[in-house]
Amino acid sequence: MAGNTPAALARRTPPFPGAPLPTLPIATDELAVLLGLHSASRNVRPGQEIISEGRPCTAVFLITDGMAIRYRILRDGQRQILNFLLPGDFAGVTSCRFDTALYSIKTLTHAVVSTIPLPKLFALCDSHPRAAAKLFWSFAGETAVLSEHLIAIGRRAAPERIAHLLLELFTRLQRVGMAEERSYRMPLTQEMISDALGLSIPYVNRVLQQLRHDGLVTIKDQRIVIENMDELTSFADFENTYLQPLSSDRRGAGSRAPAVYSAFAAIPGGAGRWGNELATFST
Amino acid sequence: MAGNTPAALARRTPPFPGAPLPTLPIATDELAVLLGLHSASRNVRPGQEIISEGRPCTAVFLITDGMAIRYRILRDGQRQILNFLLPGDFAGVTSCRFDTALYSIKTLTHAVVSTIPLPKLFALCDSHPRAAAKLFWSFAGETAVLSEHLIAIGRRAAPERIAHLLLELFTRLQRVGMAEERSYRMPLTQEMISDALGLSIPYVNRVLQQLRHDGLVTIKDQRIVIENMDELTSFADFENTYLQPLSSDRRGAGSRAPAVYSAFAAIPGGAGRWGNELATFST
DNA sequence: CGGGTCCTTGAGGGCAATCAACAAGTGTGG
DNA sequence: CCACACTTGTTGATTGCCCTCAAGGACCCG
């Protein structure tokens, strides 16, 4: 195995004091590999495009801190938001597979992104095949999130859709330690909700009022408060399993450690399903 | 580079004489690796579930021949079809990442699937890191398809949605040599269209009549005929770029060879962007 | 012939879009 | 300091896309 990296790296102080701790829950040894990967950490202002539709994209970005959206602007000017990118997520994986980016990615907040040039990414295949496998494997996780979005938009009414989105964001932020017990901070405008869920702005407004009136959820001053978690969860038919790749530790059946949600959670080092299976075939 | 495999393998006769040639357009040397991978080729009857929601999934399946759908049944009995799986596609990649499958996969036709147990898949990381990288990289391609579905459902009216779906299927089938110039065969019921696009069956029926009346597209006896390709394409705002991972050959600018659409098209061996970049870092 | 699947048609209604204002907060520059 | 632009949220009136419910027809098969 590779040498251990000081664990302090994993829980270093946040780059922006005062901001909630952006705990990137990456296994420390993997983190070391990755840190060797990313060449430059870049500060990005809010509202800035990291990737622009129609322009070539030759790198993958790890969002270290901040939030972003992936979206497409249609011919008629409509916007469809495809996904929200939170700390620990990778951006640009889809875009890199094509001559020219199919979607744009724009920050919502001040953000810190680590650029990973594709050559370095692929070099990892030769130098650390297993870490690369975990990384690539983690990319497939976005499919589940997109699938759930598809289900929500295709088959759920507007109130359920909105509730589902707010719960997904809550759960994902909670996994990276950026949510309180029943609330989180995020610059989520009604326009963004409408563009993510295929609704109109006025209707989103009315539905949000209804949800607030029913004591389910409140949005005010960039803070989303889930007033009644159980009721909202059942109302939205929200199953959070699609956000937990694998029960990270199958050995300690009694342990209740929260599942690690990160690029590497799929194959916890040496433990769990993948870890064991990989070990079987390692040299 | 690895030794050449008899090219005949790539264009072997179809397993079912009479069926349209299911040309799996996989680079021959890669094919050899993969053929060493898949342990068993299985025949599956139409309408059979390959993967069932809620049950563990410990293998990936390569669909060698036939078609399938990935879907979820909601609490209230509604169904949302998330994707159509065609020959050359992988099934189960998303499901494997979770303790229990989140979606079901069911064949539409008689199908031939190759089972790839996960241990073997990960073993490839050590034995053939670069082939594994291509494979994993190809998994990320599904995000583009899902994203386009999301855009269609979220922001397009029913007629455009349907037109877009029919064009996507045409393009994907064309890439594996299973479409004629302006038509293709597929057991696509109106119920499936409605479940894929979030519409009701009666409305799909009416819209299809309209499209037929407008001379755009006809569905009859499991054959979809695109009567006016240009008009339908522009009507649906259909851009097929999301189905072509990378222009496979950037060297021969003049050559007009159709782009290979397969698991390995992303990194054509020795050529193209990835090939070159990988070569840079290979031993 | 009965049953199944799939397609078709009609009537009625509701969810959500569109259009159009207006309010409130923020930042900017004169 | 205030006018102005801009963003975001809010409300009302009207329209329509598309759903629901219901029924019937065509076809295949045991």
Coordinates of C-alpha atoms (C1' of nucleotides) in Angstrom, one line a residue, chain A residues 144-168 193-194 196-200 203-204 207 211 231-243, chain B residues 53 71-82 102-103 150 153-154 161 194-200, chain C residues 15-17, chain D residues 18-20:
Chain A
A144 CA -28.2 7.7 -10.4
V145 CA -28.7 11.4 -9.5
L146 CA -29.8 12.1 -13.1
S147 CA -32.1 9.2 -13.1
E148 CA -33.8 10.4 -10.0
H149 CA -34.2 13.8 -11.6
L150 CA -35.7 12.2 -14.6
I151 CA -38.2 10.3 -12.5
A152 CA -39.1 13.4 -10.6
I153 CA -39.7 15.5 -13.7
G154 CA -41.4 12.8 -15.7
R155 CA -43.7 11.4 -13.1
R156 CA -44.2 13.6 -10.2
A157 CA -46.4 16.7 -9.7
A158 CA -44.8 20.1 -9.0
P159 CA -45.1 20.1 -5.2
E160 CA -43.5 16.6 -4.9
R161 CA -40.8 17.6 -7.4
I162 CA -39.8 20.6 -5.5
A163 CA -39.9 18.8 -2.2
H164 CA -37.7 16.1 -3.7
L165 CA -35.1 18.5 -5.0
L166 CA -34.9 20.3 -1.6
L167 CA -34.4 17.0 0.1
E168 CA -31.8 15.8 -2.3
I193 CA -35.8 25.6 -9.0
S194 CA -38.0 26.2 -12.0
A196 CA -34.1 22.4 -12.7
L197 CA -37.6 21.0 -12.5
G198 CA -39.2 22.2 -15.8
L199 CA -41.6 24.5 -14.1
S200 CA -42.4 28.2 -14.5
Y203 CA -45.8 28.4 -10.3
V204 CA -42.8 27.6 -8.3
V207 CA -46.1 25.9 -4.7
L211 CA -45.4 24.0 1.1
E231 CA -43.7 14.5 6.5
L232 CA -41.7 16.1 3.7
T233 CA -39.8 12.9 3.0
S234 CA -42.9 10.8 2.8
F235 CA -44.7 13.5 0.8
A236 CA -41.9 13.6 -1.8
D237 CA -41.5 9.9 -1.8
F238 CA -37.8 10.6 -1.2
E239 CA -35.5 7.6 -0.9
N240 CA -31.9 8.7 -0.1
T241 CA -30.3 5.4 -1.0
Y242 CA -29.3 6.7 -4.4
L243 CA -27.0 9.1 -2.7
Chain B
E53 CA -35.0 -3.2 -8.4
Y71 CA -37.0 1.8 -15.5
R72 CA -38.4 2.4 -12.1
I73 CA -41.9 1.6 -10.9
L74 CA -43.2 4.2 -8.5
R75 CA -45.3 3.7 -5.4
D76 CA -48.5 4.5 -7.2
G77 CA -47.7 2.1 -10.0
Q78 CA -46.5 4.6 -12.5
R79 CA -43.5 3.7 -14.6
Q80 CA -40.6 5.9 -15.7
I81 CA -38.4 4.5 -18.4
L82 CA -35.0 6.0 -17.9
L102 CA -32.2 1.1 -7.8
Y103 CA -33.8 0.3 -11.2
L150 CA -33.9 15.5 -18.9
I153 CA -38.8 16.2 -20.7
G154 CA -38.2 19.3 -18.7
R161 CA -40.2 15.2 -27.1
S194 CA -45.4 7.7 -22.7
D195 CA -43.5 6.1 -19.9
A196 CA -40.2 7.3 -21.2
L197 CA -41.4 10.9 -21.8
G198 CA -43.7 11.5 -18.9
L199 CA -46.9 11.6 -21.0
S200 CA -50.1 9.8 -21.0
Chain C
dC15 C1' -52.5 21.5 -13.5
dA16 C1' -49.4 24.6 -14.8
dA17 C1' -48.0 28.0 -18.5
Chain D
dC18 C1' -52.1 17.4 -21.4
dC19 C1' -54.3 14.3 -17.9
dT20 C1' -58.1 11.3 -16.4

